[in-house]
PDB file of C-alpha atoms in Angstrom:
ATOM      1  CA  UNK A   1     149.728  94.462 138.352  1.00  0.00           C
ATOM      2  CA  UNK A   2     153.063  96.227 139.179  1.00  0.00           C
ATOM      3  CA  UNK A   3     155.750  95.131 140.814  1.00  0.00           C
ATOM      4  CA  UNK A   4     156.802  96.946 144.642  1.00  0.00           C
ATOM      5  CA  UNK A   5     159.819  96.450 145.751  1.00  0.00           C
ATOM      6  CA  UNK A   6     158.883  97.123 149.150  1.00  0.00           C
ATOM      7  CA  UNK A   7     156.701  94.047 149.706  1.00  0.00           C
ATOM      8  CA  UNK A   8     160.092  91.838 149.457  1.00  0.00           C
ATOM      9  CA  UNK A   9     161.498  93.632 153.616  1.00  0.00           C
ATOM     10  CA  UNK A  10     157.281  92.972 154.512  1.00  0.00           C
ATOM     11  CA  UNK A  11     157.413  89.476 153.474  1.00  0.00           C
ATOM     12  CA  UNK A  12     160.880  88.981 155.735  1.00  0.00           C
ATOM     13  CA  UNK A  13     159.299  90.345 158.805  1.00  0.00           C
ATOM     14  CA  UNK A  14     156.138  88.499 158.519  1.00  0.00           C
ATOM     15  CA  UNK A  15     158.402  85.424 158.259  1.00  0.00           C
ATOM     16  CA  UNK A  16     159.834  86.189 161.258  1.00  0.00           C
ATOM     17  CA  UNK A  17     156.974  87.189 163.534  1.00  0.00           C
ATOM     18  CA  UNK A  18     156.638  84.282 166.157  1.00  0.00           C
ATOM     19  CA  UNK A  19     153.302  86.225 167.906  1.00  0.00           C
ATOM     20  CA  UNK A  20     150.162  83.878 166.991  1.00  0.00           C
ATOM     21  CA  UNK A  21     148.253  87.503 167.176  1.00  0.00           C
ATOM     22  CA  UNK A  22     151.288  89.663 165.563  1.00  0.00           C
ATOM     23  CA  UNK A  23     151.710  87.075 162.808  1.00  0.00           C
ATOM     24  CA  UNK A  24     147.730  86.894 162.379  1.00  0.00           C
ATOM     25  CA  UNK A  25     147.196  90.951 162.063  1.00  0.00           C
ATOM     26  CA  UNK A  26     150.481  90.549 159.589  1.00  0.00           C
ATOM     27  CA  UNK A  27     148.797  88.257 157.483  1.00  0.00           C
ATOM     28  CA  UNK A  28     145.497  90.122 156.712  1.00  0.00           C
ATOM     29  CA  UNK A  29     147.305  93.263 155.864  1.00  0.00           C
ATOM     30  CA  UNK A  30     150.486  91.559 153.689  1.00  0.00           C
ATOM     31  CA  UNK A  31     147.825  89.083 151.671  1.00  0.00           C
ATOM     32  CA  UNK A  32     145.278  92.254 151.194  1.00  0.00           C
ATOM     33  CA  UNK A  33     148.707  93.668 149.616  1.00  0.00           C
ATOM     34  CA  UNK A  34     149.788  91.190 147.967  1.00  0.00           C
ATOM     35  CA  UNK A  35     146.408  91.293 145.947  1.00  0.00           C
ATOM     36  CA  UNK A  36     147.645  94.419 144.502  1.00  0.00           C
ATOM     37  CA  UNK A  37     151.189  94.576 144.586  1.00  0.00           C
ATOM     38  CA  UNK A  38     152.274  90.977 143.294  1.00  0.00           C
ATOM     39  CA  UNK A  39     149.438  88.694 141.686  1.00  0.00           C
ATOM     40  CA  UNK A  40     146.051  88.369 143.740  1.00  0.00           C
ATOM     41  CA  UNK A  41     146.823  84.173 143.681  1.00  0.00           C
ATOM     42  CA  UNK A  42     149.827  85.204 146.038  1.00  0.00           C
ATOM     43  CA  UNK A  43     147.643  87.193 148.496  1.00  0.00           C
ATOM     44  CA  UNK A  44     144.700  84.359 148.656  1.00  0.00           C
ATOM     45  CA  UNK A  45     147.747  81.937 148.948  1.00  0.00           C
ATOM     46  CA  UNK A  46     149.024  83.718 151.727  1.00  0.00           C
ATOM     47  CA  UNK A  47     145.368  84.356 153.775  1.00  0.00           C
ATOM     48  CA  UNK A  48     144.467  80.882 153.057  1.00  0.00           C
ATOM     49  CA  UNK A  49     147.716  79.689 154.491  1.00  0.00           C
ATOM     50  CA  UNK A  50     147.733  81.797 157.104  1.00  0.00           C
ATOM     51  CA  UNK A  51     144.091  81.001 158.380  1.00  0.00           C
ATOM     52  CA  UNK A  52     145.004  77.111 158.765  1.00  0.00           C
ATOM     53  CA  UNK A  53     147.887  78.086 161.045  1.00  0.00           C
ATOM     54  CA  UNK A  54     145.839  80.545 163.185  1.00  0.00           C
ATOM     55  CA  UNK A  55     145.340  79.041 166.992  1.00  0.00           C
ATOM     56  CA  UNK A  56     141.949  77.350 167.535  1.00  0.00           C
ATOM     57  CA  UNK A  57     139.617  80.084 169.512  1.00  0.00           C
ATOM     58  CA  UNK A  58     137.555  82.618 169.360  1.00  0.00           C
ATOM     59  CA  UNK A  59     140.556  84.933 169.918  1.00  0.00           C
ATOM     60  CA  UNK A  60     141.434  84.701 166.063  1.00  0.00           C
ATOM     61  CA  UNK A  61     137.683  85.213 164.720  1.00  0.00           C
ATOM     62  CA  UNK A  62     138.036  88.312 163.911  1.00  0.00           C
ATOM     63  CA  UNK A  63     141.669  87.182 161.815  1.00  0.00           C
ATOM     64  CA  UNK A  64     140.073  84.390 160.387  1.00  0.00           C
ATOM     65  CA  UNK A  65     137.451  86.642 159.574  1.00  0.00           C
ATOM     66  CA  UNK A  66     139.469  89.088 157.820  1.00  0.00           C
ATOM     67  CA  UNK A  67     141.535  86.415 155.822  1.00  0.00           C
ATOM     68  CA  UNK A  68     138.617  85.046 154.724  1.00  0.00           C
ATOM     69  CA  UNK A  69     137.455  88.725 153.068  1.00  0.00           C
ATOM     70  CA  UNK A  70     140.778  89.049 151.186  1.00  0.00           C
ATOM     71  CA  UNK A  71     140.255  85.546 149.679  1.00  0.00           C
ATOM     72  CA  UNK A  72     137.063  86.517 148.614  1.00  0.00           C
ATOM     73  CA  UNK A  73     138.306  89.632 147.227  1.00  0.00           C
ATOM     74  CA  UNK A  74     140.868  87.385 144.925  1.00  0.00           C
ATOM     75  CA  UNK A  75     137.498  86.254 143.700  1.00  0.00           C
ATOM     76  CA  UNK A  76     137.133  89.949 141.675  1.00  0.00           C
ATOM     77  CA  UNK A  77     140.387  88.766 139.646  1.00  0.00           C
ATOM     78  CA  UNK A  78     139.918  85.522 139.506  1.00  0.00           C
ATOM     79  CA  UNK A  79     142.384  84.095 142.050  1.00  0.00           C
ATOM     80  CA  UNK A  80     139.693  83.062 143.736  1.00  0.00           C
ATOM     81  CA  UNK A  81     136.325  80.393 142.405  1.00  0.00           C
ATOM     82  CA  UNK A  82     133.228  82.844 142.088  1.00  0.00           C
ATOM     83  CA  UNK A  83     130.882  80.124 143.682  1.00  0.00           C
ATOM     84  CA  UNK A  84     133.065  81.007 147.292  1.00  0.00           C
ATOM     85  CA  UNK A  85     130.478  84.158 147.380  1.00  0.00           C
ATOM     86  CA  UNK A  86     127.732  81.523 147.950  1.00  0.00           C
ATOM     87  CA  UNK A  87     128.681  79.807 150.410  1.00  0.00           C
ATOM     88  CA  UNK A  88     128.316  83.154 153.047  1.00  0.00           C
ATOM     89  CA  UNK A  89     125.160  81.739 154.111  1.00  0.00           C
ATOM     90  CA  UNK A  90     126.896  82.197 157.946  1.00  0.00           C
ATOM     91  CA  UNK A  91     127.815  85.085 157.743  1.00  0.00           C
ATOM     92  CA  UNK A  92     124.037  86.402 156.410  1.00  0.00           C
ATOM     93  CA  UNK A  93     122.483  84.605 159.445  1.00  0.00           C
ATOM     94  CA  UNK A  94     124.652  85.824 161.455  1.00  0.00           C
ATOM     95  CA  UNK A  95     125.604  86.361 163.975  1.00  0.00           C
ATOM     96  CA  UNK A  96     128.515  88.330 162.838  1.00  0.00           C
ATOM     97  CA  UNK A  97     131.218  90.543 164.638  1.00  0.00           C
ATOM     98  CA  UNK A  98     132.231  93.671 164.485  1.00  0.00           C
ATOM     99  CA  UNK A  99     136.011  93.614 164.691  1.00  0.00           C
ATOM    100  CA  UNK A 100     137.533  95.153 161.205  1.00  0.00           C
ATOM    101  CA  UNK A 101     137.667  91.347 159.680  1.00  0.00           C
ATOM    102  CA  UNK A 102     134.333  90.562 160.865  1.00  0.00           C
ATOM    103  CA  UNK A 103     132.860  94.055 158.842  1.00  0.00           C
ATOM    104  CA  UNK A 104     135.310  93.717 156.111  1.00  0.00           C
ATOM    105  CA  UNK A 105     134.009  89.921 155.482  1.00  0.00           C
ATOM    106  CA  UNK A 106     130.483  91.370 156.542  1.00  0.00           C
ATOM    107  CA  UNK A 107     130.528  94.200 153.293  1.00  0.00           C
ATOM    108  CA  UNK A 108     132.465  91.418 150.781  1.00  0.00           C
ATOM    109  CA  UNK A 109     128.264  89.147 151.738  1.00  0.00           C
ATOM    110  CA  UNK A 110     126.665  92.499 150.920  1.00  0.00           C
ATOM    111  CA  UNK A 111     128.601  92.284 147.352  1.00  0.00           C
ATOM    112  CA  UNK A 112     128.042  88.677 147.219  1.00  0.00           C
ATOM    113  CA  UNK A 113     124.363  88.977 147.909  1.00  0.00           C
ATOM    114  CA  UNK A 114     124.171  91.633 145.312  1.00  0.00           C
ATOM    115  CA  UNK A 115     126.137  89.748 142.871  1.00  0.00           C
ATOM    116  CA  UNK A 116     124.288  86.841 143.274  1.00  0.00           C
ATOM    117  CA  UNK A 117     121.368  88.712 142.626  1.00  0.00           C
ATOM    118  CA  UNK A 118     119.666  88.350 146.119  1.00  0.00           C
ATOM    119  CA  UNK A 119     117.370  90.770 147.536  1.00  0.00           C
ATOM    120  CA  UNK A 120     118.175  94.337 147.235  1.00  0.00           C
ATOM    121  CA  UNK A 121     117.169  95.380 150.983  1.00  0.00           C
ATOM    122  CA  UNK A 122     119.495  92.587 152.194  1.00  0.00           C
ATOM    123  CA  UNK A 123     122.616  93.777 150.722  1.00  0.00           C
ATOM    124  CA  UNK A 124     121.911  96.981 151.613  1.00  0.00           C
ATOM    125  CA  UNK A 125     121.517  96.010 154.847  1.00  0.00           C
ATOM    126  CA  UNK A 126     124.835  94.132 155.738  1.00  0.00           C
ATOM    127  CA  UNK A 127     126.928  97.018 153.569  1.00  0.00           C
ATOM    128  CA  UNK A 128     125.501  99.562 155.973  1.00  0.00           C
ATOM    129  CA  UNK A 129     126.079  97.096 159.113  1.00  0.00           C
ATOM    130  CA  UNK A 130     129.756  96.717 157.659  1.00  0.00           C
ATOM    131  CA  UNK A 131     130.033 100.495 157.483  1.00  0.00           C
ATOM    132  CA  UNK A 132     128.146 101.723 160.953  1.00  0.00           C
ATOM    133  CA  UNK A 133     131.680 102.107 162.486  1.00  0.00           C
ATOM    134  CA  UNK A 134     132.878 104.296 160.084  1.00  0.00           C
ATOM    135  CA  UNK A 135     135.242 103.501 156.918  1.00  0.00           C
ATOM    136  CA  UNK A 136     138.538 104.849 158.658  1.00  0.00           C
ATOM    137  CA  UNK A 137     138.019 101.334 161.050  1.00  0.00           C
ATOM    138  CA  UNK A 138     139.009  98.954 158.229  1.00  0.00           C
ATOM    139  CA  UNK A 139     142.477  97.853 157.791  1.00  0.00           C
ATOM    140  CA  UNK A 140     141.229  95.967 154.459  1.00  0.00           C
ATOM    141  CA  UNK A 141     140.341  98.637 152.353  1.00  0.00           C
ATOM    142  CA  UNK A 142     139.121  96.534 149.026  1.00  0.00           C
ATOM    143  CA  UNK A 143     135.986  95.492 150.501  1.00  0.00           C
ATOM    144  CA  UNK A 144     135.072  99.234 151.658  1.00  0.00           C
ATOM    145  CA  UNK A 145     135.558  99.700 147.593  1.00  0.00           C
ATOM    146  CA  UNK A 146     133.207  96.948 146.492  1.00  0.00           C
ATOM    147  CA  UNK A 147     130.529  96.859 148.937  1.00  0.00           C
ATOM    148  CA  UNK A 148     129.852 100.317 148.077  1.00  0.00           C
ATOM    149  CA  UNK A 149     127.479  99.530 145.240  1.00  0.00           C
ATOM    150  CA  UNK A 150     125.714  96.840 147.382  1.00  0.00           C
ATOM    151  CA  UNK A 151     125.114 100.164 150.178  1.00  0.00           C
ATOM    152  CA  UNK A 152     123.436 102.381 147.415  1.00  0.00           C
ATOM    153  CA  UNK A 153     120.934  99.342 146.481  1.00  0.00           C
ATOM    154  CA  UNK A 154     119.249 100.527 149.378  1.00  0.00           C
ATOM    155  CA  UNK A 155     119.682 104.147 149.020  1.00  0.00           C
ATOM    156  CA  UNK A 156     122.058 105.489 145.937  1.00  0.00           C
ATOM    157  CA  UNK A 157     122.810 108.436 148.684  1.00  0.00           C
ATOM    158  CA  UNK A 158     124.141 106.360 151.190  1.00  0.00           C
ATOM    159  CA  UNK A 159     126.361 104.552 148.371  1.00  0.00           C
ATOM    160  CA  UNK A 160     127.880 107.985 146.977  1.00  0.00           C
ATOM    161  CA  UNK A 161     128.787 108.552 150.820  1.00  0.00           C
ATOM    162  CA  UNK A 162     130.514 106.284 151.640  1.00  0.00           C
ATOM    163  CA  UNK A 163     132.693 106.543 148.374  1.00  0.00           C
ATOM    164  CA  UNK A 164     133.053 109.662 149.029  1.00  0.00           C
ATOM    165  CA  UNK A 165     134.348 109.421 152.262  1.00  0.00           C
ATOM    166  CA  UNK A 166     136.800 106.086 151.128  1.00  0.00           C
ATOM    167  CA  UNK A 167     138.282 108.251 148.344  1.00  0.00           C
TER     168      UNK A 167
END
């Protein structure tokens, strides 16, 4: 991974951010970042840090929601322990939101589901849920990129769409 030095002014403000909600949206898009830009263990560092200081209440689902897809994401290079995509079973019962978090940690169950080989029509299912509002509403862009294989289980069409449109 390359080195940016732009991330070091990002990581001063988000020091500095006193907000609960400011500090939150700060963390899902510096640790999504930091999965590219530094090492992906310093962006599932920073989203699982930043998820244990997040107030209790429902306020912060959709944050915690979001943090919780960039960890999972870390999971692609290894930052993260593979068996994490198991243990979505909440998220595939539902019911789940449909903030950006909620739909970005929504299309990283339709990769787990098809990674864990579960049923075809399911992952289909939650990567077109994830996508209904339209790929320009996620500020975490890496799980737009790997739940688009889960979306063309159901229909290879609706897959080549929606990377399409993401590219």
């Amino acid at each position: 991974l390359f080195r940016s030095a732009g991330v070091e002014p990002l990581e001063r403000a988000y020091s500095e951010l006193t907000d609960p909600a400011a500090r939150a949206r700060a963390a899902v898009r510096l640790s999504h970042l930091l999965l590219f830009v530094r090492s992906p263990a310093e962006g599932v560092a920073l989203a699982s840090r930043a998820a244990a200081e997040l107030p209790v209440g429902d306020a912060f689902d959709d944050f915690r929601d979001g943090l919780r897809a960039v960890r999972l994401v870390g999971a692609a290079f290894g930052a993260v322990d593979p068996t994490e995509f198991r243990a979505l079973d909440d998220v595939r019962a539902g019911p789940r939101g449909t903030g950006s978090g909620a739909r970005a940690l929504t299309a990283m169950s339709a990769l787990a589901v098809a990674l864990t080989c579960g049923p075809a029509a399911e992952a289909s299912a939650l990567a077109r849920e994830a996508f209904s509002a339209g790929l320009t509403a996620f500020e975490i862009t890496a799980p737009v990129a790997l739940a688009s294989g889960a979306l063309a289980l159901g229909e290879p069409a609706d897959g080549l769409e929606a990377i399409r449109r993401y590219a």
